[in-house]
Amino acid sequence: MGSRKAREREMLDSVCSMIALVFFLVTCVELCDAATVVDVYRLIQYDISGAPFGSRLAKLNHHAGSLHFPPGADLSRTVLMIPVRDLNITFLQDYIAQRQPLGGLLFLLPRMFSFENKDDMRTNHQNQESDLLKSVVAELEQLLIHSNVPYPVYFAFEDDDIDAVLADVKRTDAIGQPATATTGGFKLVVSAPEPKKLISPTITNIQGWLPGLKTDGDASQLPTIAIVASYDTFGAAPALSVGSDSNGSGIVALLEIARLFSLLYSNPKTRGRYNILFGLTSGGPYNYNGTQKWLRSFDQRLRESIDYAICLNSIGSWDNELWIHVSKPAENAYIKQIFEDFSSVAEGLGFKVGLKHKKINISNPRVAWEHEQFSRLRVTAATLSQLFTAPELLESTGGLVDSRHFVSETAIIRSVKLVAESLARHIYGYQGNNIQIFADDSSLAVNPSYIQSWLDFLSRTPRVAPFLSKNDPFVMALKKELEDHTHEVNVQHEVLDGMFTFYDLTKARLAIYQVSILS
């Protein structure tokens, strides 16, 4: 009996000691006011045919660490702060591939990738350092969007406050004293609910017409030329996916071409005997899903009236050569005419246009270029792009490196001149003639201010389609702009094909707390 009471007393003493220890730790560790609070941008979370990709969690509440952690360290409750300038991509590939436990990742991006960056915004500012950073970030982005990451991943931009926190974290890690509840340091906290699936996300296509001139008694339908650009984006961080080049440059070019031809078509004396159809399509990153649905909404008569379509894609950061990508061989009469018109105009403007033929595989639903959706319906079409080869799925669709900082207004102006003059030669029958309809010193000159203002606006506007509502202000702005220059503007709402599933929570506030030890 006595020994039993002794054991109970011993157990009670042990519990009391444990409670005292916990109380001691709680009283010794104090979370001070947040050292800094910053905007952070969550890695995209999505599924393809049920397979999970991207970051699967959003909530964060762990100590900060750096890449200077000791070998064999337990990082399951650590958020690694990694400036992309210092990133070892091989380390990250191995860590993700081996699914090693980690509290989270916070990548620090240079300010040049921010749409709020005002430095050198008016120039195509590139040097060896920026080119290297672009390459690193692009590789990082492809790794992350094609991986299933079981912990929170965020992006933030370098600034003085976060740089100071990182310097302190590096110092403590370097001396072998990483942050813990007993050693102090910094704690990173994002309070966020469980991410939820987006139900039936919509994609919106916008089209406008410039009707051609019919003569009295002309009962036949006029031929049509279509100018098309996909406007939405996809990237590792949806809240940062502004796609200045892909495909902001294509949108800007289309709007300026619509403005120029609206001036010509406003006067019956200069209105051509061609209809011009302008299409701003959604779902571009997802196999040009919006383009497919838009084309299938055409009646047969309209579809058969299209002489050809020109799709504009990534035309804002090239120097001496653009490419015309086609599905039909160069010997095809329409392809030959398009290429001759574009080549002749390009030569007069001092650069080259190349022709790339890639036959489409009808049995494969994947399309590499927007014009291939036209080709599948036997409509002649081509894509004008600075890209020599077709991107892979979810590649070159407006990711982290596709910012205003790297896009040249001059390149877009030259692209507009190329397309506008080539179309005019076809419409008015000026093939082979060295005539400039849109001359710089004329009332039909390309307007650099118009291009700059729209490019700046697009470079501040994330456009990942599943996160754009039917009446999103950006969609309404595109609709209004087409209404200013074209007729019969029509908006088509469709549901994005179910192969893709997206989750919410793309942006948050990160609180960085300093953990102090009370004496």
PDB file of N, CA and C in Angstrom, residues 341-391:
ATOM      1  N   ASP A 341       3.432  38.655 -98.582  1.00  0.00           N
ATOM      2  CA  ASP A 341       3.027  39.978 -98.102  1.00  0.00           C
ATOM      3  C   ASP A 341       3.853  40.392 -96.879  1.00  0.00           C
ATOM      4  N   PHE A 342       3.965  39.484 -95.909  1.00  0.00           N
ATOM      5  CA  PHE A 342       4.687  39.807 -94.677  1.00  0.00           C
ATOM      6  C   PHE A 342       6.180  39.988 -94.950  1.00  0.00           C
ATOM      7  N   SER A 343       6.755  39.139 -95.791  1.00  0.00           N
ATOM      8  CA  SER A 343       8.185  39.240 -96.092  1.00  0.00           C
ATOM      9  C   SER A 343       8.514  40.552 -96.782  1.00  0.00           C
ATOM     10  N   SER A 344       7.662  40.951 -97.721  1.00  0.00           N
ATOM     11  CA  SER A 344       7.897  42.187 -98.459  1.00  0.00           C
ATOM     12  C   SER A 344       7.854  43.399 -97.537  1.00  0.00           C
ATOM     13  N   VAL A 345       6.860  43.433 -96.651  1.00  0.00           N
ATOM     14  CA  VAL A 345       6.737  44.558 -95.710  1.00  0.00           C
ATOM     15  C   VAL A 345       7.910  44.553 -94.726  1.00  0.00           C
ATOM     16  N   ALA A 346       8.263  43.374 -94.216  1.00  0.00           N
ATOM     17  CA  ALA A 346       9.369  43.276 -93.254  1.00  0.00           C
ATOM     18  C   ALA A 346      10.671  43.779 -93.868  1.00  0.00           C
ATOM     19  N   GLU A 347      10.917  43.436 -95.128  1.00  0.00           N
ATOM     20  CA  GLU A 347      12.137  43.890 -95.800  1.00  0.00           C
ATOM     21  C   GLU A 347      12.181  45.413 -95.850  1.00  0.00           C
ATOM     22  N   GLY A 348      11.038  46.029 -96.135  1.00  0.00           N
ATOM     23  CA  GLY A 348      10.987  47.487 -96.172  1.00  0.00           C
ATOM     24  C   GLY A 348      11.191  48.121 -94.806  1.00  0.00           C
ATOM     25  N   LEU A 349      10.846  47.366 -93.744  1.00  0.00           N
ATOM     26  CA  LEU A 349      10.999  47.876 -92.376  1.00  0.00           C
ATOM     27  C   LEU A 349      12.357  47.512 -91.772  1.00  0.00           C
ATOM     28  N   GLY A 350      13.158  46.733 -92.503  1.00  0.00           N
ATOM     29  CA  GLY A 350      14.525  46.456 -92.071  1.00  0.00           C
ATOM     30  C   GLY A 350      14.711  45.244 -91.194  1.00  0.00           C
ATOM     31  N   PHE A 351      13.818  44.262 -91.287  1.00  0.00           N
ATOM     32  CA  PHE A 351      14.031  43.019 -90.543  1.00  0.00           C
ATOM     33  C   PHE A 351      13.510  41.845 -91.356  1.00  0.00           C
ATOM     34  N   LYS A 352      13.582  40.637 -90.777  1.00  0.00           N
ATOM     35  CA  LYS A 352      13.217  39.430 -91.515  1.00  0.00           C
ATOM     36  C   LYS A 352      12.006  38.747 -90.885  1.00  0.00           C
ATOM     37  N   VAL A 353      11.308  38.016 -91.729  1.00  0.00           N
ATOM     38  CA  VAL A 353      10.228  37.149 -91.271  1.00  0.00           C
ATOM     39  C   VAL A 353      10.510  35.749 -91.801  1.00  0.00           C
ATOM     40  N   GLY A 354      10.520  34.761 -90.904  1.00  0.00           N
ATOM     41  CA  GLY A 354      10.744  33.385 -91.311  1.00  0.00           C
ATOM     42  C   GLY A 354       9.446  32.600 -91.288  1.00  0.00           C
ATOM     43  N   LEU A 355       9.400  31.490 -92.021  1.00  0.00           N
ATOM     44  CA  LEU A 355       8.207  30.644 -92.096  1.00  0.00           C
ATOM     45  C   LEU A 355       8.521  29.284 -91.485  1.00  0.00           C
ATOM     46  N   LYS A 356       7.671  28.839 -90.550  1.00  0.00           N
ATOM     47  CA  LYS A 356       7.848  27.538 -89.902  1.00  0.00           C
ATOM     48  C   LYS A 356       6.584  26.711 -90.083  1.00  0.00           C
ATOM     49  N   HIS A 357       6.738  25.563 -90.730  1.00  0.00           N
ATOM     50  CA  HIS A 357       5.598  24.678 -90.961  1.00  0.00           C
ATOM     51  C   HIS A 357       5.643  23.520 -89.981  1.00  0.00           C
ATOM     52  N   LYS A 358       4.533  23.293 -89.258  1.00  0.00           N
ATOM     53  CA  LYS A 358       4.409  22.140 -88.363  1.00  0.00           C
ATOM     54  C   LYS A 358       3.045  21.523 -88.582  1.00  0.00           C
ATOM     55  N   LYS A 359       3.064  20.322 -89.131  1.00  0.00           N
ATOM     56  CA  LYS A 359       1.811  19.622 -89.407  1.00  0.00           C
ATOM     57  C   LYS A 359       1.141  19.234 -88.094  1.00  0.00           C
ATOM     58  N   ILE A 360      -0.174  19.404 -88.023  1.00  0.00           N
ATOM     59  CA  ILE A 360      -0.868  19.045 -86.791  1.00  0.00           C
ATOM     60  C   ILE A 360      -1.316  17.590 -86.847  1.00  0.00           C
ATOM     61  N   ASN A 361      -1.378  16.979 -85.673  1.00  0.00           N
ATOM     62  CA  ASN A 361      -1.847  15.609 -85.537  1.00  0.00           C
ATOM     63  C   ASN A 361      -3.297  15.650 -85.069  1.00  0.00           C
ATOM     64  N   ILE A 362      -4.218  15.358 -85.965  1.00  0.00           N
ATOM     65  CA  ILE A 362      -5.641  15.467 -85.654  1.00  0.00           C
ATOM     66  C   ILE A 362      -6.040  14.573 -84.486  1.00  0.00           C
ATOM     67  N   SER A 363      -5.356  13.449 -84.326  1.00  0.00           N
ATOM     68  CA  SER A 363      -5.712  12.508 -83.254  1.00  0.00           C
ATOM     69  C   SER A 363      -5.234  12.971 -81.884  1.00  0.00           C
ATOM     70  N   ASN A 364      -4.359  13.974 -81.853  1.00  0.00           N
ATOM     71  CA  ASN A 364      -3.842  14.495 -80.586  1.00  0.00           C
ATOM     72  C   ASN A 364      -4.570  15.788 -80.232  1.00  0.00           C
ATOM     73  N   PRO A 365      -5.311  15.823 -79.114  1.00  0.00           N
ATOM     74  CA  PRO A 365      -6.066  17.036 -78.770  1.00  0.00           C
ATOM     75  C   PRO A 365      -5.181  18.227 -78.408  1.00  0.00           C
ATOM     76  N   ARG A 366      -3.927  17.983 -78.097  1.00  0.00           N
ATOM     77  CA  ARG A 366      -3.008  19.069 -77.722  1.00  0.00           C
ATOM     78  C   ARG A 366      -2.628  19.900 -78.938  1.00  0.00           C
ATOM     79  N   VAL A 367      -2.773  21.225 -78.825  1.00  0.00           N
ATOM     80  CA  VAL A 367      -2.325  22.123 -79.882  1.00  0.00           C
ATOM     81  C   VAL A 367      -1.184  22.974 -79.347  1.00  0.00           C
ATOM     82  N   ALA A 368      -0.228  23.256 -80.205  1.00  0.00           N
ATOM     83  CA  ALA A 368       0.949  24.009 -79.783  1.00  0.00           C
ATOM     84  C   ALA A 368       0.762  25.505 -79.971  1.00  0.00           C
ATOM     85  N   TRP A 369      -0.006  25.892 -80.994  1.00  0.00           N
ATOM     86  CA  TRP A 369      -0.223  27.305 -81.329  1.00  0.00           C
ATOM     87  C   TRP A 369      -1.721  27.573 -81.477  1.00  0.00           C
ATOM     88  N   GLU A 370      -2.086  28.839 -81.318  1.00  0.00           N
ATOM     89  CA  GLU A 370      -3.506  29.188 -81.416  1.00  0.00           C
ATOM     90  C   GLU A 370      -4.059  28.910 -82.811  1.00  0.00           C
ATOM     91  N   HIS A 371      -3.250  29.148 -83.852  1.00  0.00           N
ATOM     92  CA  HIS A 371      -3.775  28.960 -85.208  1.00  0.00           C
ATOM     93  C   HIS A 371      -4.168  27.513 -85.485  1.00  0.00           C
ATOM     94  N   GLU A 372      -3.643  26.564 -84.693  1.00  0.00           N
ATOM     95  CA  GLU A 372      -3.962  25.161 -84.930  1.00  0.00           C
ATOM     96  C   GLU A 372      -5.424  24.849 -84.629  1.00  0.00           C
ATOM     97  N   GLN A 373      -6.056  25.640 -83.753  1.00  0.00           N
ATOM     98  CA  GLN A 373      -7.495  25.462 -83.539  1.00  0.00           C
ATOM     99  C   GLN A 373      -8.277  25.837 -84.805  1.00  0.00           C
ATOM    100  N   PHE A 374      -7.801  26.837 -85.541  1.00  0.00           N
ATOM    101  CA  PHE A 374      -8.414  27.175 -86.834  1.00  0.00           C
ATOM    102  C   PHE A 374      -8.170  26.049 -87.839  1.00  0.00           C
ATOM    103  N   SER A 375      -6.933  25.569 -87.872  1.00  0.00           N
ATOM    104  CA  SER A 375      -6.560  24.540 -88.847  1.00  0.00           C
ATOM    105  C   SER A 375      -7.402  23.286 -88.678  1.00  0.00           C
ATOM    106  N   ARG A 376      -7.751  22.949 -87.446  1.00  0.00           N
ATOM    107  CA  ARG A 376      -8.560  21.759 -87.199  1.00  0.00           C
ATOM    108  C   ARG A 376      -9.947  21.873 -87.831  1.00  0.00           C
ATOM    109  N   LEU A 377     -10.387  23.098 -88.050  1.00  0.00           N
ATOM    110  CA  LEU A 377     -11.688  23.331 -88.694  1.00  0.00           C
ATOM    111  C   LEU A 377     -11.504  23.729 -90.162  1.00  0.00           C
ATOM    112  N   ARG A 378     -10.315  23.459 -90.677  1.00  0.00           N
ATOM    113  CA  ARG A 378      -9.989  23.705 -92.087  1.00  0.00           C
ATOM    114  C   ARG A 378     -10.078  25.185 -92.466  1.00  0.00           C
ATOM    115  N   VAL A 379      -9.694  26.039 -91.524  1.00  0.00           N
ATOM    116  CA  VAL A 379      -9.596  27.479 -91.787  1.00  0.00           C
ATOM    117  C   VAL A 379      -8.109  27.832 -91.846  1.00  0.00           C
ATOM    118  N   THR A 380      -7.686  28.478 -92.923  1.00  0.00           N
ATOM    119  CA  THR A 380      -6.283  28.868 -93.054  1.00  0.00           C
ATOM    120  C   THR A 380      -5.923  29.880 -91.974  1.00  0.00           C
ATOM    121  N   ALA A 381      -4.828  29.625 -91.271  1.00  0.00           N
ATOM    122  CA  ALA A 381      -4.431  30.519 -90.175  1.00  0.00           C
ATOM    123  C   ALA A 381      -2.935  30.407 -89.939  1.00  0.00           C
ATOM    124  N   ALA A 382      -2.388  31.426 -89.281  1.00  0.00           N
ATOM    125  CA  ALA A 382      -0.959  31.460 -88.943  1.00  0.00           C
ATOM    126  C   ALA A 382      -0.791  32.183 -87.621  1.00  0.00           C
ATOM    127  N   THR A 383       0.292  31.859 -86.929  1.00  0.00           N
ATOM    128  CA  THR A 383       0.653  32.566 -85.692  1.00  0.00           C
ATOM    129  C   THR A 383       1.927  33.356 -85.938  1.00  0.00           C
ATOM    130  N   LEU A 384       1.889  34.643 -85.639  1.00  0.00           N
ATOM    131  CA  LEU A 384       3.077  35.487 -85.710  1.00  0.00           C
ATOM    132  C   LEU A 384       3.673  35.575 -84.314  1.00  0.00           C
ATOM    133  N   SER A 385       4.953  35.197 -84.186  1.00  0.00           N
ATOM    134  CA  SER A 385       5.579  35.149 -82.867  1.00  0.00           C
ATOM    135  C   SER A 385       7.084  35.345 -82.986  1.00  0.00           C
ATOM    136  N   GLN A 386       7.692  35.825 -81.891  1.00  0.00           N
ATOM    137  CA  GLN A 386       9.153  35.877 -81.833  1.00  0.00           C
ATOM    138  C   GLN A 386       9.718  34.509 -81.452  1.00  0.00           C
ATOM    139  N   LEU A 387       8.863  33.582 -80.991  1.00  0.00           N
ATOM    140  CA  LEU A 387       9.295  32.257 -80.571  1.00  0.00           C
ATOM    141  C   LEU A 387       9.555  31.383 -81.793  1.00  0.00           C
ATOM    142  N   PHE A 388      10.707  30.734 -81.797  1.00  0.00           N
ATOM    143  CA  PHE A 388      11.086  29.894 -82.931  1.00  0.00           C
ATOM    144  C   PHE A 388      10.421  28.519 -82.862  1.00  0.00           C
ATOM    145  N   THR A 389      10.268  27.998 -81.650  1.00  0.00           N
ATOM    146  CA  THR A 389       9.641  26.694 -81.472  1.00  0.00           C
ATOM    147  C   THR A 389       8.421  26.825 -80.568  1.00  0.00           C
ATOM    148  N   ALA A 390       7.511  25.899 -80.717  1.00  0.00           N
ATOM    149  CA  ALA A 390       6.280  25.934 -79.927  1.00  0.00           C
ATOM    150  C   ALA A 390       6.567  25.633 -78.469  1.00  0.00           C
ATOM    151  N   PRO A 391       5.986  26.381 -77.544  1.00  0.00           N
ATOM    152  CA  PRO A 391       6.197  26.098 -76.116  1.00  0.00           C
ATOM    153  C   PRO A 391       5.513  24.799 -75.719  1.00  0.00           C
TER     154      PRO A 391
END
